[in-house]
């Protein structure tokens, strides 16, 4: 997209949110090459001051004209704002990398996980979608296995942290936990029910066939990212009282026989994955260890006793980092580089 | 076993534990017909005084001779004590209903869930085993479906509460949560890692093929209780920071086609089950609602999108009540009645 001498002008839309704030940290940590950084948010948050790259920045209101001098716009502002503002930004020459679900399933919008389908990132019309957090961590683990041995079906049950519902939801979970420990009655607001010391089998709204939108995302986005509509996926998405990082129990049926050792070797050699799998030492991935990390952690790799050619595994990753901010910035890096490292399909 | 005029003399072994205490409550609530109640525990807890049936009882040490005048002994004292004391009690004429895993897979020990295989309870040699908590609630939901349409495979991922590991573990989870909220470092003791705001994919020790003992129980006990060794079962058992009641995401493949409505009707008509399944009102079973209840709650009943003739469902029950104390006392009721109500196979 642009020569390295011509560093992009970057905007963050939704800069005051959990993901927006993490965009800033990840850009800093990775030394993302940019010539300027503009922080945007809704009118309500405009005027706030945030520190980024060692400087104080004033958050400006995200309006169509605010994108006039932007090359890459990292959006984490919710579906409504994305639907309205992303085309305006694209029209003005910016490439939007969007975290909402607004554009993901549009046929002409690439849905990209750099470890899986980096080539897709360059085939855009101004908008690239960042997948759902639960989907990202799962496909990072599925893809290297699928390349060796085509996957036929996937059954996944998730253990998703409160931060996936945003900053207020995270605070509600923590404050509600404190309240319940003190014998107080919970007053759910961000979640449909009390989340403290509970498990809620609903994330997002219910859609067709009594599946939630989150569950349907895990099916359709997996198929789109992996260019594999033939893979049958079934998901139950559950909110638990964890703060950061989602955990997933993933059961996979392959076309051909595969041993746990083979799966372990493939995963250990794959980009973006750390295999943590030493049962005798009680070593396996856990949410509290994945928090703040960018990798996808995989463990509990074993033969699935109910599926033919089956493997079960436990997949954990920080939903705010790899599941949102880091993946988005990895996409921006593909754009800034102009050509993907061809992680190969 | 005995006429109703001849009420059994009942002992509780492990009376000071979470399950032992719940035995007392459930016996009271159900008006269990007995002529006497003896509370027993290890030497360490002997001498404690507990209120039961409106009277104060002194807890006596569980020794072989203590079972001389006992007809039914309800054990929840851990595998070691059961292994040693259950045969002594049986030798002295008591029928033991044991909550530990010590006897469950012995060929001549029936493993009973009264909603599923009540007939098995009468075919004992002095010891009857109460299944694992996670298994009980699952088979209550599977059995009525299996009778209509034989099950081929089951994939289950659990969300198990801290109380399943005992009273100290429950207290550790709650106190640790308070500590983490106050910025303190966690000091795990009852669990292998910090459980507060985390998910631990390990319950009990690891055994063959990198499966935990808890996961293997869910496979073998399900097959034994349902008299169906042909059903392939795969489980991932996970501890989450809930206090009481286990939740389970269950994916079932049937021999013949089945619709969610058919499954819902079968479950709603089955004994011991409450169907809570109204997605548009965010109504589904949850741990905090199942706490203190004896039923198995089933919801999120829908077509499984990855399995042939598949149904997914969400199954929740109080692990201390239906998963332990209540199921044990239901077995004792079968004994006291002498002949099962033939819930039919």
XYZ file of C-alpha atoms in Angstrom:
690
model
C 0.000 0.000 0.000
C 2.769 2.453 0.812
C 6.550 2.438 0.812
C 8.320 2.147 4.130
C 9.556 5.712 3.648
C 5.942 6.711 3.415
C 4.677 5.752 6.847
C 0.897 5.622 7.219
C -1.165 8.106 9.162
C -3.114 6.008 11.627
C -6.429 6.669 13.369
C -7.984 4.749 16.235
C -11.775 4.946 16.327
C -13.193 4.065 19.722
C -9.949 5.050 21.453
C -11.470 5.277 24.921
C -12.725 1.667 24.991
C -10.934 -1.420 26.292
C -9.882 -2.462 22.800
C -9.091 1.103 21.731
C -6.772 1.552 24.685
C -5.111 -1.762 23.849
C -4.628 -0.611 20.229
C -2.399 2.133 21.632
C -0.376 -0.268 23.771
C 0.073 -2.801 20.980
C 1.073 -0.145 18.419
C 3.712 1.054 20.896
C 4.972 -2.409 21.820
C 5.324 -3.519 18.191
C 6.883 -0.238 17.073
C 4.272 0.075 14.371
C 5.651 2.426 11.701
C 3.397 5.460 11.412
C 3.757 9.129 10.697
C 0.864 10.250 12.909
C -1.730 8.898 15.317
C -5.212 10.364 15.644
C -7.507 9.231 18.442
C -11.234 9.344 17.743
C -14.368 8.417 19.638
C -18.034 9.323 19.823
C -19.057 12.912 20.568
C -19.610 11.852 24.169
C -15.936 10.937 24.655
C -14.437 13.657 22.444
C -12.229 16.061 24.364
C -10.776 13.393 26.661
C -6.998 13.321 26.767
C -5.039 10.078 26.459
C -1.319 9.348 26.492
C -0.036 7.508 23.427
C 3.532 7.075 22.237
C 4.655 9.265 25.109
C 2.530 12.211 24.037
C -0.793 13.441 25.237
C -3.471 13.293 22.577
C -6.880 14.870 22.585
C -9.618 12.520 21.486
C -11.564 14.042 18.595
C -15.041 13.202 17.449
C -15.204 10.534 14.743
C -16.963 12.283 11.837
C -16.717 11.546 8.114
C -14.400 14.495 7.529
C -12.067 13.441 10.340
C -10.769 10.709 7.989
C -9.569 13.133 5.288
C -5.882 12.653 6.124
C -5.913 9.101 7.445
C -4.301 6.098 5.702
C -5.256 3.315 8.131
C -8.239 3.523 10.504
C -8.459 0.944 13.269
C -12.108 0.737 14.323
C -13.431 -0.596 17.598
C -16.520 1.478 17.985
C -19.402 -0.981 17.755
C -21.424 -2.156 14.773
C -23.569 0.955 14.379
C -20.647 3.372 14.150
C -18.764 1.044 11.824
C -21.734 0.681 9.511
C -21.999 4.449 9.242
C -18.399 5.647 9.387
C -16.293 2.918 7.751
C -17.617 3.660 4.217
C -17.009 7.372 4.819
C -13.428 6.682 5.869
C -12.888 4.342 2.906
C -14.368 6.919 0.508
C -11.726 9.378 1.749
C -8.899 6.971 1.018
C -8.362 5.308 4.376
C -8.233 1.558 4.724
C -10.476 0.559 7.610
C -9.661 -2.458 9.769
C -12.891 -2.981 11.661
C -13.454 -4.926 14.881
C -17.233 -4.989 14.785
C -19.384 -7.666 13.208
C -20.916 -5.141 10.776
C -18.848 -6.058 7.708
C -17.472 -9.518 8.396
C -19.787 -11.578 6.259
C -19.964 -9.120 3.314
C -18.661 -11.015 0.273
C -16.309 -8.207 -0.792
C -14.878 -7.615 2.699
C -11.936 -9.828 3.628
C -12.064 -11.396 7.088
C -8.475 -11.882 8.148
C -6.401 -13.732 10.707
C -2.794 -13.140 9.620
C -1.656 -16.617 10.676
C -4.370 -18.115 8.444
C -5.306 -16.027 5.404
C -2.885 -13.075 5.093
C -3.316 -12.915 1.303
C -6.966 -11.976 1.743
C -5.949 -8.721 3.473
C -4.707 -7.180 0.236
C -7.842 -7.957 -1.709
C -10.043 -5.284 -0.161
C -12.275 -2.385 -1.191
C -11.296 -0.111 1.681
C -12.704 -2.216 4.513
C -11.122 -5.284 6.121
C -12.888 -7.057 8.969
C -11.295 -8.399 12.117
C -13.069 -11.598 13.194
C -14.852 -12.319 16.430
C -12.471 -12.965 19.334
C -13.613 -16.552 19.986
C -13.231 -17.366 16.308
C -9.729 -15.909 15.960
C -8.135 -18.033 18.660
C -9.866 -21.169 17.389
C -8.865 -20.789 13.738
C -5.238 -20.059 14.686
C -5.239 -23.546 16.238
C -7.368 -25.262 13.560
C -5.594 -23.935 10.473
C -2.201 -25.663 10.734
C -3.966 -28.947 11.488
C -6.432 -28.468 8.616
C -3.585 -27.893 6.149
C -2.131 -31.281 7.039
C -5.342 -33.194 7.443
C -8.628 -31.633 6.301
C -11.075 -31.017 9.116
C -14.592 -32.425 8.752
C -16.267 -31.159 11.912
C -15.633 -29.022 14.959
C -17.578 -28.911 18.206
C -16.575 -26.052 20.486
C -17.806 -24.914 23.886
C -16.431 -21.621 25.153
C -15.548 -20.163 28.542
C -15.525 -16.444 27.742
C -14.308 -13.672 29.999
C -16.282 -10.596 31.003
C -13.938 -8.199 29.187
C -15.332 -9.530 25.903
C -18.452 -7.498 26.627
C -16.476 -4.282 27.175
C -15.129 -2.201 29.996
C -18.420 -1.632 31.807
C -19.200 -5.337 31.692
C -15.806 -6.211 33.131
C -16.346 -3.712 35.937
C -19.835 -5.093 36.541
C -18.467 -8.623 36.893
C -15.780 -7.540 39.367
C -18.007 -5.222 41.429
C -20.833 -7.739 41.424
C -18.446 -10.441 42.665
C -17.420 -8.171 45.516
C -21.064 -7.476 46.290
C -22.112 -11.120 46.266
C -19.210 -11.968 48.593
C -20.614 -9.323 50.930
C -24.090 -10.820 50.745
C -25.547 -8.160 48.481
C -28.142 -8.737 45.780
C -26.777 -8.525 42.235
C -28.201 -5.902 39.855
C -27.330 -7.143 36.364
C -27.012 -4.488 33.689
C -24.297 -5.333 31.137
C -25.155 -9.046 31.297
C -28.648 -10.565 31.035
C -28.226 -12.205 34.463
C -25.881 -12.174 37.425
C -22.453 -13.240 36.132
C -20.663 -13.396 39.514
C -20.075 -17.075 40.505
C -22.290 -18.199 37.641
C -22.101 -19.345 34.008
C -24.421 -17.731 31.440
C -25.037 -19.736 28.257
C -25.820 -16.664 26.202
C -23.459 -14.231 24.486
C -25.072 -11.607 22.257
C -28.659 -11.970 21.053
C -30.521 -15.071 19.930
C -30.935 -15.504 16.191
C -32.098 -18.372 13.970
C -32.616 -21.903 15.268
C -32.114 -20.792 18.883
C -28.414 -20.143 18.362
C -26.889 -16.908 19.621
C -25.227 -14.458 17.266
C -21.871 -15.292 18.892
C -22.348 -18.992 18.168
C -23.361 -18.328 14.561
C -20.276 -16.124 14.167
C -18.062 -19.008 15.243
C -19.583 -21.174 12.508
C -19.685 -18.732 9.583
C -16.496 -16.799 10.310
C -14.484 -20.003 10.710
C -15.709 -21.222 7.333
C -14.974 -17.866 5.659
C -11.498 -17.325 7.134
C -10.409 -20.878 6.346
C -12.110 -20.846 2.902
C -13.732 -24.088 4.007
C -17.541 -23.938 3.871
C -17.551 -27.736 4.050
C -16.420 -27.813 7.701
C -19.404 -28.417 10.003
C -19.114 -26.339 13.176
C -21.249 -26.385 16.305
C -20.689 -23.917 19.149
C -22.040 -23.193 22.612
C -20.800 -19.812 23.809
C -20.792 -19.273 27.550
C -19.834 -16.314 29.699
C -17.992 -17.176 32.904
C -16.658 -14.923 35.651
C -13.130 -14.606 34.265
C -11.717 -11.132 33.617
C -9.511 -11.499 30.552
C -8.882 -14.283 28.002
C -11.301 -16.791 26.559
C -10.895 -20.549 26.989
C -12.334 -23.082 24.567
C -12.862 -26.849 24.626
C -12.455 -27.811 20.971
C -13.273 -31.236 19.520
C -12.134 -31.839 15.945
C -12.837 -34.653 13.497
C -10.240 -35.019 10.730
C -10.457 -36.748 7.368
C -7.536 -39.053 8.119
C -6.120 -40.607 11.276
C -3.993 -38.302 13.438
C -2.279 -38.960 16.761
C -2.078 -36.476 19.635
C 1.707 -36.380 19.170
C 1.321 -35.468 15.513
C -1.186 -32.746 16.359
C 1.109 -31.452 19.104
C 4.081 -31.253 16.738
C 2.080 -29.450 14.072
C 0.749 -26.928 16.584
C 4.133 -26.350 18.217
C 5.620 -25.465 14.821
C 2.765 -23.162 13.793
C 2.960 -19.350 13.920
C 1.322 -17.564 16.839
C 0.835 -20.716 18.921
C 2.403 -21.789 22.204
C 1.773 -25.401 23.162
C 1.449 -25.803 26.949
C 0.704 -29.464 27.476
C 2.286 -31.310 30.344
C -0.531 -32.975 32.285
C 1.759 -34.651 34.813
C 2.851 -31.188 35.967
C -0.710 -29.788 35.737
C 0.550 -27.571 32.916
C -2.091 -26.441 30.428
C -3.269 -23.078 29.168
C -5.307 -20.943 31.561
C -7.017 -17.566 31.244
C -4.984 -15.958 34.038
C -1.732 -16.916 32.270
C -2.841 -15.812 28.805
C -3.870 -12.336 29.982
C -1.720 -9.660 28.350
C -0.154 -12.106 25.872
C -0.515 -12.150 22.102
C -0.197 -15.867 21.445
C -2.824 -18.571 21.269
C -2.101 -21.212 23.913
C -3.044 -24.824 23.222
C -2.967 -27.780 25.586
C -4.904 -30.854 26.772
C -4.195 -32.297 23.297
C -5.528 -35.863 23.264
C -7.475 -38.356 21.196
C -11.175 -37.500 21.197
C -12.917 -40.638 22.428
C -16.212 -39.858 20.661
C -15.112 -38.707 17.199
C -13.539 -40.681 14.351
C -9.989 -39.430 13.711
C -10.711 -37.043 16.550
C -8.562 -34.697 18.615
C -9.692 -32.728 21.686
C -7.816 -29.645 22.803
C -8.049 -26.634 25.123
C -7.395 -23.281 23.458
C -6.862 -20.065 25.425
C -6.039 -16.541 24.296
C -6.442 -12.956 25.454
C -9.656 -11.803 23.788
C -8.694 -8.126 23.974
C -5.232 -8.675 22.502
C -5.080 -11.521 19.938
C -8.875 -11.609 19.858
C -9.133 -7.917 18.975
C -6.337 -5.326 19.153
C -3.302 -7.422 18.236
C -4.997 -9.206 15.339
C -6.201 -5.851 13.980
C -2.719 -4.395 14.147
C -1.231 -7.507 12.547
C -3.639 -6.833 9.653
C -2.462 -3.218 9.558
C 1.113 -4.494 9.411
C 0.223 -6.575 6.343
C -1.162 -3.405 4.754
C 1.871 -1.322 5.697
C 4.160 -3.996 4.301
C 2.147 -4.070 1.082
C 2.561 -7.806 0.582
C 1.839 -10.600 2.989
C 4.519 -12.967 4.175
C 2.377 -15.599 2.470
C 1.782 -17.821 5.448
C 0.590 -20.043 2.615
C -2.680 -21.709 1.983
C -35.694 -54.870 52.076
C -37.929 -54.128 55.041
C -41.583 -53.575 55.689
C -42.773 -50.014 56.210
C -43.584 -50.866 59.820
C -39.931 -51.792 60.169
C -38.233 -48.470 59.501
C -34.491 -48.632 58.808
C -31.809 -47.448 61.160
C -29.759 -44.972 59.127
C -26.151 -43.864 59.480
C -24.409 -40.975 57.740
C -20.675 -41.475 57.332
C -18.829 -38.210 56.705
C -21.563 -36.241 58.447
C -19.457 -33.109 58.920
C -18.709 -32.592 55.189
C -20.673 -30.572 52.653
C -22.447 -33.660 51.315
C -22.891 -35.195 54.781
C -24.595 -32.053 56.029
C -26.827 -32.060 52.952
C -27.759 -35.711 53.636
C -29.311 -34.493 56.890
C -31.248 -31.707 55.169
C -32.520 -33.949 52.378
C -33.566 -36.744 54.783
C -35.540 -34.138 56.726
C -37.095 -32.481 53.683
C -38.202 -35.777 52.142
C -39.475 -37.186 55.441
C -37.348 -40.264 54.948
C -38.837 -43.064 57.087
C -36.238 -44.156 59.650
C -36.215 -45.410 63.195
C -32.854 -43.848 64.124
C -30.113 -41.645 62.703
C -26.431 -42.077 63.602
C -23.878 -39.500 62.517
C -20.344 -40.744 61.911
C -17.099 -39.188 60.770
C -13.365 -39.689 61.057
C -11.743 -39.713 64.504
C -10.740 -36.101 63.900
C -14.365 -34.946 63.678
C -15.807 -37.338 66.266
C -17.336 -35.558 69.239
C -18.721 -32.653 67.189
C -22.386 -31.989 67.770
C -24.830 -31.468 64.882
C -28.535 -30.791 64.775
C -30.562 -33.295 62.777
C -34.321 -33.887 62.788
C -34.632 -31.249 65.496
C -32.321 -33.087 67.877
C -28.692 -32.598 68.734
C -26.551 -35.558 67.736
C -23.003 -36.319 68.714
C -20.838 -37.395 65.808
C -19.211 -40.740 66.577
C -16.140 -42.228 65.013
C -16.803 -44.452 62.008
C -15.334 -47.827 63.010
C -16.335 -51.324 61.809
C -18.281 -52.045 64.997
C -20.213 -48.795 64.751
C -22.248 -50.424 61.953
C -23.576 -53.282 64.133
C -27.072 -51.841 64.401
C -27.316 -49.971 61.102
C -29.601 -50.921 58.193
C -28.643 -48.250 55.656
C -25.310 -46.401 55.702
C -24.990 -43.308 53.530
C -21.272 -42.769 52.880
C -19.621 -39.545 51.813
C -16.238 -39.956 53.374
C -13.818 -40.205 50.455
C -12.523 -43.213 48.569
C -10.053 -44.417 51.206
C -12.600 -44.622 54.020
C -15.149 -46.238 51.732
C -12.701 -48.847 50.567
C -11.953 -49.776 54.153
C -15.278 -49.333 55.947
C -17.992 -50.153 53.396
C -17.224 -53.916 53.400
C -17.182 -53.874 57.223
C -20.592 -52.212 57.283
C -21.953 -54.630 54.683
C -20.557 -57.581 56.616
C -22.581 -56.394 59.618
C -25.808 -56.307 57.617
C -25.970 -52.680 56.568
C -26.562 -51.698 52.967
C -24.034 -49.051 52.025
C -24.870 -46.333 49.513
C -21.473 -44.868 48.742
C -20.649 -41.486 47.210
C -16.984 -42.115 46.512
C -15.527 -43.521 43.314
C -14.092 -46.543 45.178
C -16.760 -49.068 44.185
C -18.475 -47.609 41.151
C -16.850 -49.710 38.465
C -16.844 -53.016 40.397
C -18.918 -55.479 38.345
C -20.985 -56.644 41.334
C -21.694 -53.126 42.621
C -24.726 -51.434 41.072
C -24.233 -47.811 40.008
C -27.606 -46.170 40.285
C -29.471 -43.086 39.189
C -33.082 -43.718 40.214
C -34.519 -41.940 37.158
C -32.475 -44.260 34.928
C -31.775 -47.719 36.388
C -33.775 -48.164 39.633
C -33.964 -51.945 39.172
C -30.203 -52.196 39.547
C -30.444 -50.922 43.138
C -32.013 -54.134 44.397
C -29.381 -56.370 42.854
C -26.590 -55.591 45.314
C -24.177 -57.404 47.611
C -24.323 -54.846 50.383
C -22.771 -51.934 48.507
C -24.454 -49.634 46.006
C -22.509 -46.831 44.383
C -23.713 -43.299 43.781
C -22.254 -41.971 40.514
C -20.063 -38.952 39.968
C -21.981 -35.656 40.150
C -21.246 -34.611 36.550
C -22.370 -37.997 35.305
C -25.642 -38.075 37.256
C -27.041 -34.871 35.836
C -26.004 -35.832 32.299
C -27.551 -39.311 32.321
C -30.820 -37.984 33.764
C -31.054 -35.883 30.584
C -29.674 -38.521 28.188
C -31.730 -41.506 29.345
C -35.252 -40.479 28.250
C -33.861 -39.443 24.859
C -31.878 -42.685 24.497
C -34.976 -44.777 25.199
C -36.735 -43.133 22.254
C -33.799 -42.901 19.896
C -30.568 -44.729 20.717
C -27.620 -42.429 21.313
C -24.453 -43.054 19.296
C -22.104 -40.438 20.720
C -21.910 -37.715 23.327
C -19.454 -34.852 23.565
C -19.647 -32.948 26.848
C -17.712 -29.999 28.229
C -18.361 -29.118 31.848
C -18.440 -25.925 33.901
C -18.080 -27.314 37.417
C -18.484 -25.406 40.654
C -15.946 -25.231 43.460
C -18.197 -27.060 45.928
C -17.576 -30.238 43.955
C -14.123 -30.324 45.511
C -15.497 -30.038 49.045
C -16.062 -27.427 51.696
C -12.468 -26.214 51.966
C -12.246 -25.843 48.200
C -15.444 -23.801 48.119
C -14.097 -21.560 50.865
C -10.776 -21.235 49.026
C -12.558 -20.111 45.859
C -14.612 -17.498 47.711
C -11.768 -16.178 49.886
C -9.373 -16.174 46.946
C -11.883 -14.175 44.901
C -12.076 -11.612 47.692
C -8.284 -11.506 47.857
C -7.786 -11.068 44.114
C -10.354 -8.239 44.120
C -8.220 -6.601 46.797
C -5.068 -7.031 44.736
C -3.654 -9.899 46.740
C -1.654 -12.798 45.358
C -3.531 -16.110 45.289
C -2.177 -19.069 47.286
C -3.782 -22.149 45.724
C -4.161 -25.152 48.001
C -7.368 -27.111 47.285
C -7.034 -26.459 43.534
C -3.893 -26.958 41.440
C -3.960 -23.287 40.379
C -5.750 -20.072 41.212
C -9.458 -20.653 40.558
C -10.649 -17.077 41.185
C -11.582 -15.424 37.853
C -10.058 -18.340 35.976
C -11.016 -21.675 34.371
C -8.958 -24.770 35.207
C -9.189 -27.637 32.695
C -8.327 -30.262 35.275
C -10.563 -32.009 37.803
C -8.984 -34.846 39.779
C -5.725 -36.467 38.650
C -4.554 -37.327 35.153
C -4.837 -40.977 34.132
C -4.499 -42.807 30.827
C -4.272 -41.029 27.463
C -4.004 -37.610 29.139
C -7.593 -37.728 30.333
C -8.413 -36.809 33.920
C -10.078 -39.269 36.262
C -13.186 -37.064 36.245
C -13.385 -37.212 32.447
C -12.916 -40.991 32.421
C -15.680 -41.307 35.031
C -18.071 -39.451 32.747
C -17.357 -41.984 29.993
C -17.407 -45.243 31.940
C -20.119 -44.405 34.470
C -22.466 -43.199 31.729
C -22.015 -46.482 29.859
C -22.544 -48.548 33.030
C -25.606 -46.695 34.341
C -27.308 -46.723 30.936
C -26.225 -50.311 30.201
C -24.912 -48.939 26.914
C -21.200 -49.645 26.411
C -21.689 -48.845 22.726
C -22.188 -45.110 23.344
C -18.980 -43.198 22.587
C -18.437 -40.402 25.117
C -15.827 -37.653 25.151
C -15.551 -35.199 28.055
C -13.543 -32.138 29.018
C -14.060 -31.352 32.702
C -13.378 -27.788 33.748
C -13.534 -26.047 37.102
C -14.917 -22.520 37.020
C -15.425 -20.004 39.833
C -19.043 -20.913 40.525
C -20.027 -21.928 44.077
C -22.759 -24.555 43.652
C -24.204 -26.473 40.669
C -22.432 -27.811 37.619
C -23.294 -26.720 34.085
C -22.658 -28.872 31.020
C -22.674 -28.258 27.279
C -23.826 -31.599 25.888
C -23.763 -32.564 22.202
C -25.563 -35.790 21.301
C -25.685 -37.810 18.093
C -28.725 -40.080 17.768
C -29.340 -43.101 15.561
C -32.381 -41.567 13.916
C -33.455 -38.022 13.081
C -34.836 -35.988 15.991
C -36.047 -32.401 16.098
C -35.409 -29.981 18.969
C -39.171 -29.896 19.627
C -39.277 -33.676 19.924
C -36.306 -33.656 22.294
C -37.903 -30.868 24.337
C -41.171 -32.778 24.671
C -39.401 -35.975 25.734
C -37.330 -34.138 28.325
C -40.276 -32.147 29.685
C -42.167 -35.397 30.321
C -39.220 -37.185 31.946
C -38.851 -37.656 35.728
C -36.488 -35.353 37.587
C -36.127 -32.876 34.740
C -37.243 -29.269 34.416
C -36.998 -27.821 30.917
C -36.110 -24.115 31.017
C -35.829 -23.105 27.403
C -37.150 -19.768 26.261
C -34.323 -18.009 24.440
C -36.354 -14.924 23.539
C -36.721 -14.234 27.279
C -33.081 -15.186 28.009
C -34.466 -18.128 29.984
C -32.151 -21.121 30.282
C -30.740 -23.089 33.194
C -28.034 -21.404 35.275
C -25.949 -22.502 38.240
C -27.238 -19.754 40.550
C -30.840 -20.842 39.902
C -30.180 -24.580 40.320
C -28.492 -24.148 43.700
C -30.483 -25.880 46.438
C -32.758 -27.660 43.967
C -33.064 -31.398 43.314
C -34.008 -31.357 39.643
C -31.853 -31.464 36.554
C -32.477 -28.345 34.478
C -32.201 -28.558 30.690
C -32.297 -25.751 28.150
C -30.665 -24.371 24.998
C -32.135 -27.407 23.227
C -31.348 -27.062 19.520
C -30.147 -28.919 16.461
C -26.423 -29.597 16.685
C -24.963 -28.139 13.505
C -21.929 -30.456 13.471
C -23.425 -33.864 14.270
C -25.726 -36.083 12.217
C -29.116 -36.408 13.937
C -27.584 -34.128 16.558
C -29.009 -32.199 19.484
C -27.105 -29.704 21.653
C -28.317 -28.860 25.134
C -27.267 -27.113 28.352
C -27.706 -29.198 31.500
C -27.434 -27.741 35.014
C -27.926 -29.313 38.431
C -26.826 -28.831 42.024
C -23.813 -31.113 42.385
C -24.201 -31.405 46.173
C -27.899 -32.253 45.985
C -28.890 -34.256 42.879
C -25.199 -34.859 42.148
C -24.579 -36.387 45.579
C -26.917 -36.235 48.589
C -30.320 -36.334 46.915
C -29.416 -39.116 44.496
C -28.012 -41.174 47.378
C -31.188 -40.747 49.397
C -33.336 -41.568 46.373
C -31.390 -44.846 46.232
C -32.034 -45.378 49.933
C -35.734 -44.787 49.267
C -35.678 -47.566 46.659
C -34.148 -49.844 49.310
C -36.642 -48.824 51.962
C -39.485 -49.403 49.530
C -38.111 -52.826 48.644
C -39.138 -52.701 45.024
C -38.433 -49.973 42.529
C -41.192 -48.034 40.860
C -39.803 -49.527 37.663
C -38.934 -46.329 35.869
C -38.533 -48.868 33.091
C -35.702 -49.689 30.788
